[in-house]
Amino acid sequence: MVAQTYQLPDLRSFFARKPGGPISPHFKGAYHGYNEWVSNTLGHYFSIEVYNAEMPLLAALTYPFATELELRAILDYMTASFMLEEMTDRYSSAKALKNSEKWLKTLKDGQTGASTRHPFIKLMSKEMMDRLKSAVDPFHWPQFISTNVDFARNTVREALDREGSKGVHSTRDLHSYMITRRETIGTRPCFVLMRSTRRLYIPDSVLEEDAVKGMENAALDMVYIANDIYSFKKEQGDNGALNNIITVILKDPDTSHLDLQGSINYAGDLFKAALDEFHAYRGRIPPFDSDMDKYLSAYAEGLIDWVIGNIEWSIVNNRYKVFCSDSDRRSNIMRLGNRYNLHLPSVICFILLIAFIFVYRHDPTTLRLTYVPRYVSSSFSSSFVQ
């Protein structure tokens, strides 16, 4: 099968510099400490998922001013938010609501999760919440919780949309998708953690000012647009990239005339438009007192660091595997096989199903399921997201 090639936009080239520097100097320490904890705590199946996500790299690239202690706490939160998605993505709205409530109660008060039978909630309560709360500035903790209340609510909203056959199939217009995606990507709490690592004491009243809020929303748009562009290849293999801006562009009546390359280009244009909006909103922020003006200027630079760090991580991480070679990475060339071809896991499942039917039809009384391949066993994963 000959792969088709597509030119991705060079999103990193839109930025002349990364204000906070390339990466946290504490990356190696956080990397080794976190991976050792993952290996000793999460077990084989889920640890593979976490290793592939390369969260220590994401944290170090997006929080270049964070100390090693802060990076470790940020990684606890990234792991917890990753698990919230696992605990809600595969279930009914009722189960998603129940799991999200457990998750949020434990985030607010780590001790409330001690009595639950859910293994990950118990882990949050036993280890992760103490590290997280000790590393977050007390000024920022209420803002952190508030943004997570909204994040948890939106994960349940997604479950309701799936259950009601809404979501991506009925909300085909690009504008609605972008408004929703801004909240479901879960980056607002990460921005609070960034303000904490930089000691930026910006009250809610200032954050709600139109220009400040517009600047933050534009940064969120850049994060999810970049994420959707670079994760498209992986998502196409997983589920046809149903919840991805490129697919939405292909389906929106105003842009459905575009082919895949045209949709990728359009997504790149949306990213550039969001960057232009970011600068426009930043320029419209009214003056406050001298300290607040400094905080807001530093916050704007921190948002740019986060956007750039997300791009840098997306390009190289093993979860997305966007590029087939260093040459493709330098040229921003993405290679896709025929999307209508069956993927290997589907072929394996189909063969196993046919074999099962064949054996059962010939001698159902002697059928014994004595062997289940290791690669289709997910008992550990199931226990974590029960």
Tab-separated table of C-alpha atoms in Angstrom:
chain	number	residue	atom	x	y	z
A	1	MET	CA	0.000	0.000	0.000
A	2	VAL	CA	1.427	3.352	-1.020
A	3	ALA	CA	1.010	6.000	1.647
A	4	GLN	CA	-0.436	9.341	0.679
A	5	THR	CA	1.545	12.386	1.765
A	6	TYR	CA	0.148	15.578	3.234
A	7	GLN	CA	1.839	18.853	4.038
A	8	LEU	CA	1.261	19.968	7.608
A	9	PRO	CA	1.527	23.654	8.506
A	10	ASP	CA	4.753	24.656	10.246
A	11	LEU	CA	3.070	25.995	13.368
A	12	ARG	CA	6.336	26.465	15.259
A	13	SER	CA	7.562	28.923	12.626
A	14	PHE	CA	4.788	31.355	13.581
A	15	PHE	CA	6.741	32.186	16.745
A	16	ALA	CA	10.042	34.042	16.700
A	17	ARG	CA	11.026	32.848	20.174
A	18	LYS	CA	9.863	30.942	23.214
A	19	PRO	CA	9.806	33.524	26.034
A	20	GLY	CA	10.541	31.110	28.892
A	21	GLY	CA	13.362	29.260	27.176
A	22	PRO	CA	13.418	25.810	25.593
A	23	ILE	CA	12.668	23.476	28.515
A	24	SER	CA	12.693	23.274	32.290
A	25	PRO	CA	16.198	22.523	33.603
A	26	HIS	CA	14.550	20.032	35.965
A	27	PHE	CA	13.245	17.807	33.174
A	28	LYS	CA	15.595	14.869	33.788
A	29	GLY	CA	14.908	14.695	37.509
A	30	ALA	CA	11.150	14.865	36.998
A	31	TYR	CA	11.339	12.353	34.146
A	32	HIS	CA	13.168	9.682	36.143
A	33	GLY	CA	11.160	10.227	39.326
A	34	TYR	CA	7.825	10.101	37.551
A	35	ASN	CA	8.626	7.073	35.397
A	36	GLU	CA	9.873	5.168	38.431
A	37	TRP	CA	6.605	5.962	40.204
A	38	VAL	CA	4.593	4.868	37.155
A	39	SER	CA	6.506	1.593	36.941
A	40	ASN	CA	6.049	0.834	40.640
A	41	THR	CA	2.451	2.012	40.951
A	42	LEU	CA	0.344	1.818	37.814
A	43	GLY	CA	1.130	-1.656	36.549
A	44	HIS	CA	2.195	-2.877	33.127
A	45	TYR	CA	-0.816	-2.153	30.921
A	46	PHE	CA	-1.537	1.406	31.965
A	47	SER	CA	2.149	2.258	32.367
A	48	ILE	CA	2.619	1.617	28.635
A	49	GLU	CA	-0.130	4.145	27.872
A	50	VAL	CA	1.490	6.680	30.185
A	51	TYR	CA	5.003	6.133	28.802
A	52	ASN	CA	3.760	6.677	25.250
A	53	ALA	CA	2.089	9.929	26.282
A	54	GLU	CA	5.496	11.257	27.413
A	55	MET	CA	3.905	13.573	29.949
A	56	PRO	CA	7.232	14.547	31.597
A	57	LEU	CA	8.336	16.023	28.283
A	58	LEU	CA	5.041	17.895	27.873
A	59	ALA	CA	5.283	19.285	31.407
A	60	ALA	CA	8.897	20.402	31.018
A	61	LEU	CA	8.217	22.057	27.651
A	62	THR	CA	5.072	23.891	28.760
A	63	TYR	CA	6.273	24.868	32.251
A	64	PRO	CA	9.886	25.987	31.693
A	65	PHE	CA	9.961	27.918	35.019
A	66	ALA	CA	8.662	25.040	37.157
A	67	THR	CA	10.824	23.505	39.872
A	68	GLU	CA	11.279	19.734	40.032
A	69	LEU	CA	8.722	19.551	42.854
A	70	GLU	CA	6.239	21.549	40.796
A	71	LEU	CA	6.852	19.433	37.694
A	72	ARG	CA	6.200	16.298	39.726
A	73	ALA	CA	2.915	17.734	41.002
A	74	ILE	CA	1.940	18.858	37.497
A	75	LEU	CA	2.558	15.295	36.314
A	76	ASP	CA	0.252	14.026	39.046
A	77	TYR	CA	-2.449	16.308	37.701
A	78	MET	CA	-1.812	15.359	34.073
A	79	THR	CA	-2.119	11.700	35.067
A	80	ALA	CA	-5.316	12.393	36.994
A	81	SER	CA	-6.906	14.304	34.102
A	82	PHE	CA	-5.848	11.531	31.711
A	83	MET	CA	-7.637	9.048	33.940
A	84	LEU	CA	-10.761	11.236	34.166
A	85	GLU	CA	-11.061	10.916	30.409
A	86	GLU	CA	-10.573	7.145	30.679
A	87	MET	CA	-13.255	7.006	33.393
A	88	THR	CA	-15.826	8.867	31.290
A	89	ASP	CA	-15.059	8.216	27.604
A	90	ARG	CA	-16.254	4.605	27.493
A	91	TYR	CA	-19.351	4.746	29.634
A	92	SER	CA	-22.961	5.849	29.789
A	93	SER	CA	-23.702	9.373	30.952
A	94	ALA	CA	-24.862	8.033	34.335
A	95	LYS	CA	-21.610	6.148	34.899
A	96	ALA	CA	-19.554	9.060	33.574
A	97	LEU	CA	-21.316	11.403	36.000
A	98	LYS	CA	-20.701	9.070	38.923
A	99	ASN	CA	-17.013	8.676	38.093
A	100	SER	CA	-16.479	12.387	37.482
A	101	GLU	CA	-18.093	13.217	40.838
A	102	LYS	CA	-15.740	10.801	42.614
A	103	TRP	CA	-12.788	12.299	40.772
A	104	LEU	CA	-13.751	15.886	41.570
A	105	LYS	CA	-14.470	15.193	45.256
A	106	THR	CA	-11.053	13.606	45.598
A	107	LEU	CA	-9.424	16.560	43.858
A	108	LYS	CA	-11.133	18.958	46.274
A	109	ASP	CA	-10.380	16.864	49.347
A	110	GLY	CA	-7.994	13.967	48.951
A	111	GLN	CA	-9.318	12.156	52.018
A	112	THR	CA	-12.792	11.670	50.536
A	113	GLY	CA	-11.432	9.128	48.075
A	114	ALA	CA	-9.841	6.915	50.712
A	115	SER	CA	-12.952	4.797	51.245
A	116	THR	CA	-13.802	4.205	47.587
A	117	ARG	CA	-13.216	0.873	45.870
A	118	HIS	CA	-12.097	2.538	42.653
A	119	PRO	CA	-8.333	1.842	42.419
A	120	PHE	CA	-7.320	5.072	40.726
A	121	ILE	CA	-9.410	7.255	43.045
A	122	LYS	CA	-7.745	5.485	45.979
A	123	LEU	CA	-4.349	6.211	44.421
A	124	MET	CA	-5.239	9.888	43.998
A	125	SER	CA	-6.275	10.031	47.639
A	126	LYS	CA	-3.310	8.100	48.997
A	127	GLU	CA	-0.424	9.723	47.114
A	128	MET	CA	-1.149	12.209	44.382
A	129	MET	CA	-3.266	14.865	46.074
A	130	ASP	CA	-0.787	15.609	48.844
A	131	ARG	CA	1.967	16.241	46.309
A	132	LEU	CA	-0.303	18.361	44.132
A	133	LYS	CA	-1.736	20.542	46.880
A	134	SER	CA	1.651	21.118	48.503
A	135	ALA	CA	3.069	22.407	45.209
A	136	VAL	CA	0.220	24.729	44.186
A	137	ASP	CA	0.250	28.238	45.636
A	138	PRO	CA	-2.696	28.698	48.070
A	139	PHE	CA	-3.793	31.774	46.100
A	140	HIS	CA	-4.242	29.661	42.981
A	141	TRP	CA	-5.858	26.580	44.552
A	142	PRO	CA	-9.469	27.905	44.426
A	143	GLN	CA	-8.997	28.900	40.773
A	144	PHE	CA	-7.547	25.467	40.056
A	145	ILE	CA	-10.549	23.723	41.617
A	146	SER	CA	-13.020	26.020	39.851
A	147	THR	CA	-11.578	25.287	36.412
A	148	ASN	CA	-11.625	21.557	37.162
A	149	VAL	CA	-15.312	21.740	38.111
A	150	ASP	CA	-15.947	23.074	34.614
A	151	PHE	CA	-13.645	20.467	33.050
A	152	ALA	CA	-15.377	17.572	34.833
A	153	ARG	CA	-18.785	18.950	33.864
A	154	ASN	CA	-17.755	19.090	30.217
A	155	THR	CA	-16.519	15.490	30.209
A	156	VAL	CA	-19.995	14.453	31.354
A	157	ARG	CA	-21.528	16.703	28.707
A	158	GLU	CA	-19.556	14.779	26.085
A	159	ALA	CA	-20.964	11.505	27.425
A	160	LEU	CA	-24.498	12.912	27.220
A	161	ASP	CA	-23.870	14.063	23.663
A	162	ARG	CA	-22.618	10.628	22.634
A	163	GLU	CA	-25.605	8.963	24.283
A	164	GLY	CA	-28.074	11.281	22.569
A	165	SER	CA	-26.433	10.863	19.161
A	166	LYS	CA	-25.408	14.484	19.262
A	167	GLY	CA	-21.818	15.633	19.502
A	168	VAL	CA	-19.733	15.248	16.430
A	169	HIS	CA	-22.438	13.788	14.177
A	170	SER	CA	-25.074	16.483	14.663
A	171	THR	CA	-22.865	19.410	15.621
A	172	ARG	CA	-21.216	19.584	12.251
A	173	ASP	CA	-20.652	23.314	12.151
A	174	LEU	CA	-17.124	24.422	12.879
A	175	HIS	CA	-18.055	27.288	15.187
A	176	SER	CA	-19.923	25.030	17.649
A	177	TYR	CA	-17.091	22.519	17.626
A	178	MET	CA	-14.506	25.182	18.440
A	179	ILE	CA	-16.523	26.570	21.363
A	180	THR	CA	-16.952	23.076	22.818
A	181	ARG	CA	-13.392	21.907	22.174
A	182	ARG	CA	-12.002	24.928	23.966
A	183	GLU	CA	-13.466	23.544	27.199
A	184	THR	CA	-13.126	19.783	26.725
A	185	ILE	CA	-9.395	19.787	25.998
A	186	GLY	CA	-8.835	20.408	29.717
A	187	THR	CA	-6.125	23.068	29.441
A	188	ARG	CA	-7.691	25.816	31.582
A	189	PRO	CA	-6.596	24.115	34.830
A	190	CYS	CA	-3.112	23.788	33.330
A	191	PHE	CA	-3.032	27.548	32.801
A	192	VAL	CA	-3.807	28.007	36.508
A	193	LEU	CA	-0.872	25.744	37.360
A	194	MET	CA	1.302	27.850	35.064
A	195	ARG	CA	0.291	31.027	36.929
A	196	SER	CA	1.152	29.255	40.171
A	197	THR	CA	4.648	28.270	39.003
A	198	ARG	CA	5.305	31.887	37.962
A	199	ARG	CA	3.746	33.437	41.091
A	200	LEU	CA	1.270	35.456	39.054
A	201	TYR	CA	-1.386	36.624	41.493
A	202	ILE	CA	-4.163	37.588	39.098
A	203	PRO	CA	-7.623	37.667	40.731
A	204	ASP	CA	-10.768	36.381	39.065
A	205	SER	CA	-12.038	39.913	38.497
A	206	VAL	CA	-9.049	40.640	36.258
A	207	LEU	CA	-9.154	37.245	34.538
A	208	GLU	CA	-12.786	37.921	33.602
A	209	GLU	CA	-11.915	41.240	31.946
A	210	ASP	CA	-12.850	40.918	28.256
A	211	ALA	CA	-9.376	41.394	26.805
A	212	VAL	CA	-7.707	39.048	29.313
A	213	LYS	CA	-10.359	36.388	28.794
A	214	GLY	CA	-10.122	36.802	25.022
A	215	MET	CA	-6.345	36.381	25.155
A	216	GLU	CA	-6.690	33.179	27.193
A	217	ASN	CA	-9.387	31.793	24.880
A	218	ALA	CA	-7.202	32.469	21.836
A	219	ALA	CA	-4.379	30.535	23.507
A	220	LEU	CA	-6.762	27.639	24.182
A	221	ASP	CA	-7.787	27.686	20.525
A	222	MET	CA	-4.152	27.408	19.463
A	223	VAL	CA	-3.610	24.483	21.837
A	224	TYR	CA	-6.509	22.359	20.595
A	225	ILE	CA	-6.039	23.236	16.904
A	226	ALA	CA	-2.398	22.152	17.102
A	227	ASN	CA	-3.394	19.067	19.073
A	228	ASP	CA	-6.016	18.108	16.478
A	229	ILE	CA	-3.635	18.602	13.556
A	230	TYR	CA	-0.845	16.509	15.049
A	231	SER	CA	-3.110	13.815	16.521
A	232	PHE	CA	-5.160	13.371	13.333
A	233	LYS	CA	-3.048	10.469	12.068
A	234	LYS	CA	-3.406	8.537	15.333
A	235	GLU	CA	-7.104	9.338	15.695
A	236	GLN	CA	-7.839	8.297	12.133
A	237	GLY	CA	-6.428	4.891	12.977
A	238	ASP	CA	-8.347	4.712	16.262
A	239	ASN	CA	-11.851	5.879	15.376
A	240	GLY	CA	-11.741	7.749	12.090
A	241	ALA	CA	-10.797	11.016	13.848
A	242	LEU	CA	-14.460	11.713	14.589
A	243	ASN	CA	-13.775	14.384	17.211
A	244	ASN	CA	-11.076	16.301	15.348
A	245	ILE	CA	-11.174	19.753	13.793
A	246	ILE	CA	-9.913	18.440	10.442
A	247	THR	CA	-12.864	16.044	10.206
A	248	VAL	CA	-15.260	18.799	11.262
A	249	ILE	CA	-13.882	21.067	8.517
A	250	LEU	CA	-14.507	18.270	6.012
A	251	LYS	CA	-18.134	17.990	7.211
A	252	ASP	CA	-19.080	21.624	7.804
A	253	PRO	CA	-21.373	22.810	4.965
A	254	ASP	CA	-19.284	25.956	4.499
A	255	THR	CA	-16.016	24.041	4.079
A	256	SER	CA	-17.123	20.581	2.891
A	257	HIS	CA	-15.836	21.360	-0.610
A	258	LEU	CA	-12.276	21.032	0.710
A	259	ASP	CA	-10.309	17.807	0.360
A	260	LEU	CA	-8.114	16.511	3.182
A	261	GLN	CA	-5.108	18.649	2.270
A	262	GLY	CA	-7.363	21.673	1.981
A	263	SER	CA	-8.841	20.945	5.415
A	264	ILE	CA	-5.374	20.658	6.934
A	265	ASN	CA	-4.448	23.993	5.375
A	266	TYR	CA	-7.667	25.511	6.694
A	267	ALA	CA	-6.877	24.291	10.206
A	268	GLY	CA	-3.464	25.928	9.908
A	269	ASP	CA	-5.151	29.176	8.876
A	270	LEU	CA	-7.414	28.943	11.938
A	271	PHE	CA	-4.341	28.556	14.132
A	272	LYS	CA	-2.761	31.667	12.610
A	273	ALA	CA	-6.040	33.568	13.067
A	274	ALA	CA	-6.093	32.546	16.745
A	275	LEU	CA	-2.514	33.786	17.144
A	276	ASP	CA	-3.475	37.119	15.577
A	277	GLU	CA	-6.459	37.313	17.953
A	278	PHE	CA	-4.153	36.581	20.875
A	279	HIS	CA	-1.944	39.557	20.044
A	280	ALA	CA	-4.967	41.775	19.389
A	281	TYR	CA	-6.542	40.969	22.754
A	282	ARG	CA	-3.209	41.359	24.518
A	283	GLY	CA	-2.866	44.818	23.029
A	284	ARG	CA	-6.312	45.775	24.342
A	285	ILE	CA	-5.692	44.851	27.979
A	286	PRO	CA	-6.301	48.021	30.005
A	287	PRO	CA	-3.706	49.301	32.455
A	288	PHE	CA	-3.980	48.281	36.103
A	289	ASP	CA	-1.452	48.958	38.840
A	290	SER	CA	2.223	48.306	38.122
A	291	ASP	CA	2.329	44.868	39.761
A	292	MET	CA	-0.792	43.659	37.953
A	293	ASP	CA	0.532	44.945	34.638
A	294	LYS	CA	3.679	42.878	35.198
A	295	TYR	CA	1.627	39.815	36.111
A	296	LEU	CA	-0.475	40.119	32.960
A	297	SER	CA	2.559	40.599	30.732
A	298	ALA	CA	4.171	37.516	32.283
A	299	TYR	CA	0.905	35.601	31.906
A	300	ALA	CA	0.789	36.388	28.189
A	301	GLU	CA	4.336	35.069	27.816
A	302	GLY	CA	3.431	31.982	29.832
A	303	LEU	CA	0.511	31.289	27.505
A	304	ILE	CA	2.835	31.512	24.499
A	305	ASP	CA	5.250	29.135	26.239
A	306	TRP	CA	2.375	26.703	26.735
A	307	VAL	CA	1.249	26.912	23.100
A	308	ILE	CA	4.783	26.435	21.763
A	309	GLY	CA	5.574	23.651	24.236
A	310	ASN	CA	2.438	21.800	23.173
A	311	ILE	CA	3.519	22.030	19.522
A	312	GLU	CA	7.041	20.821	20.321
A	313	TRP	CA	5.711	17.874	22.320
A	314	SER	CA	3.116	16.950	19.680
A	315	ILE	CA	5.770	16.770	16.974
A	316	VAL	CA	8.019	14.279	18.763
A	317	ASN	CA	5.944	12.204	21.195
A	318	ASN	CA	5.414	8.480	20.703
A	319	ARG	CA	1.676	8.724	21.281
A	320	TYR	CA	0.951	10.525	18.011
A	321	LYS	CA	3.866	9.306	15.849
A	322	VAL	CA	3.083	12.013	13.328
A	323	PHE	CA	6.195	11.652	11.209
A	324	CYS	CA	7.795	8.535	9.772
A	325	SER	CA	11.337	9.942	9.716
A	326	ASP	CA	13.439	12.913	10.747
A	327	SER	CA	13.341	14.076	7.150
A	328	ASP	CA	9.529	14.087	7.202
A	329	ARG	CA	9.580	15.950	10.511
A	330	ARG	CA	11.843	18.648	9.129
A	331	SER	CA	9.616	18.975	6.059
A	332	ASN	CA	6.326	18.638	8.010
A	333	ILE	CA	5.245	15.733	5.797
A	334	MET	CA	2.585	13.396	7.197
A	335	ARG	CA	2.065	10.015	5.539
A	336	LEU	CA	-1.302	8.285	5.695
A	337	GLY	CA	-2.326	4.891	4.383
A	338	ASN	CA	-5.675	4.283	2.707
A	339	ARG	CA	-8.181	5.080	5.451
A	340	TYR	CA	-10.556	2.451	4.106
A	341	ASN	CA	-8.062	-0.366	4.678
A	342	LEU	CA	-8.620	-2.458	7.774
A	343	HIS	CA	-6.122	-1.893	10.549
A	344	LEU	CA	-4.261	-4.835	12.047
A	345	PRO	CA	-6.246	-4.994	15.327
A	346	SER	CA	-9.482	-5.114	13.341
A	347	VAL	CA	-8.121	-7.915	11.166
A	348	ILE	CA	-7.054	-9.909	14.231
A	349	CYS	CA	-10.461	-9.497	15.888
A	350	PHE	CA	-12.217	-10.504	12.670
A	351	ILE	CA	-10.099	-13.667	12.308
A	352	LEU	CA	-10.717	-14.616	15.953
A	353	LEU	CA	-14.464	-14.116	15.485
A	354	ILE	CA	-14.544	-16.304	12.364
A	355	ALA	CA	-12.516	-19.000	14.148
A	356	PHE	CA	-14.882	-18.889	17.117
A	357	ILE	CA	-17.953	-19.260	14.887
A	358	PHE	CA	-16.337	-22.095	12.912
A	359	VAL	CA	-15.388	-24.105	16.016
A	360	TYR	CA	-18.736	-23.519	17.709
A	361	ARG	CA	-20.758	-24.573	14.668
A	362	HIS	CA	-18.791	-27.782	14.241
A	363	ASP	CA	-18.758	-28.902	17.886
A	364	PRO	CA	-20.316	-26.512	20.396
A	365	THR	CA	-20.167	-29.059	23.238
A	366	THR	CA	-16.374	-29.254	23.200
A	367	LEU	CA	-15.619	-25.570	22.788
A	368	ARG	CA	-13.202	-24.395	25.441
A	369	LEU	CA	-11.821	-20.873	25.569
A	370	THR	CA	-8.496	-21.866	27.061
A	371	TYR	CA	-6.289	-19.260	25.416
A	372	VAL	CA	-6.692	-15.532	25.198
A	373	PRO	CA	-3.826	-13.655	23.541
A	374	ARG	CA	-2.058	-11.254	25.870
A	375	TYR	CA	-2.411	-8.373	23.481
A	376	VAL	CA	-6.217	-8.425	23.654
A	377	SER	CA	-6.353	-8.623	27.446
A	378	SER	CA	-7.207	-5.351	29.162
A	379	SER	CA	-8.190	-6.547	32.623
A	380	PHE	CA	-5.892	-4.079	34.303
A	381	SER	CA	-7.239	-1.184	32.259
A	382	SER	CA	-10.801	-2.248	32.960
A	383	SER	CA	-10.146	-2.324	36.690
A	384	PHE	CA	-8.834	1.211	36.582
A	385	VAL	CA	-11.835	2.632	34.777
A	386	GLN	CA	-14.598	0.610	36.401
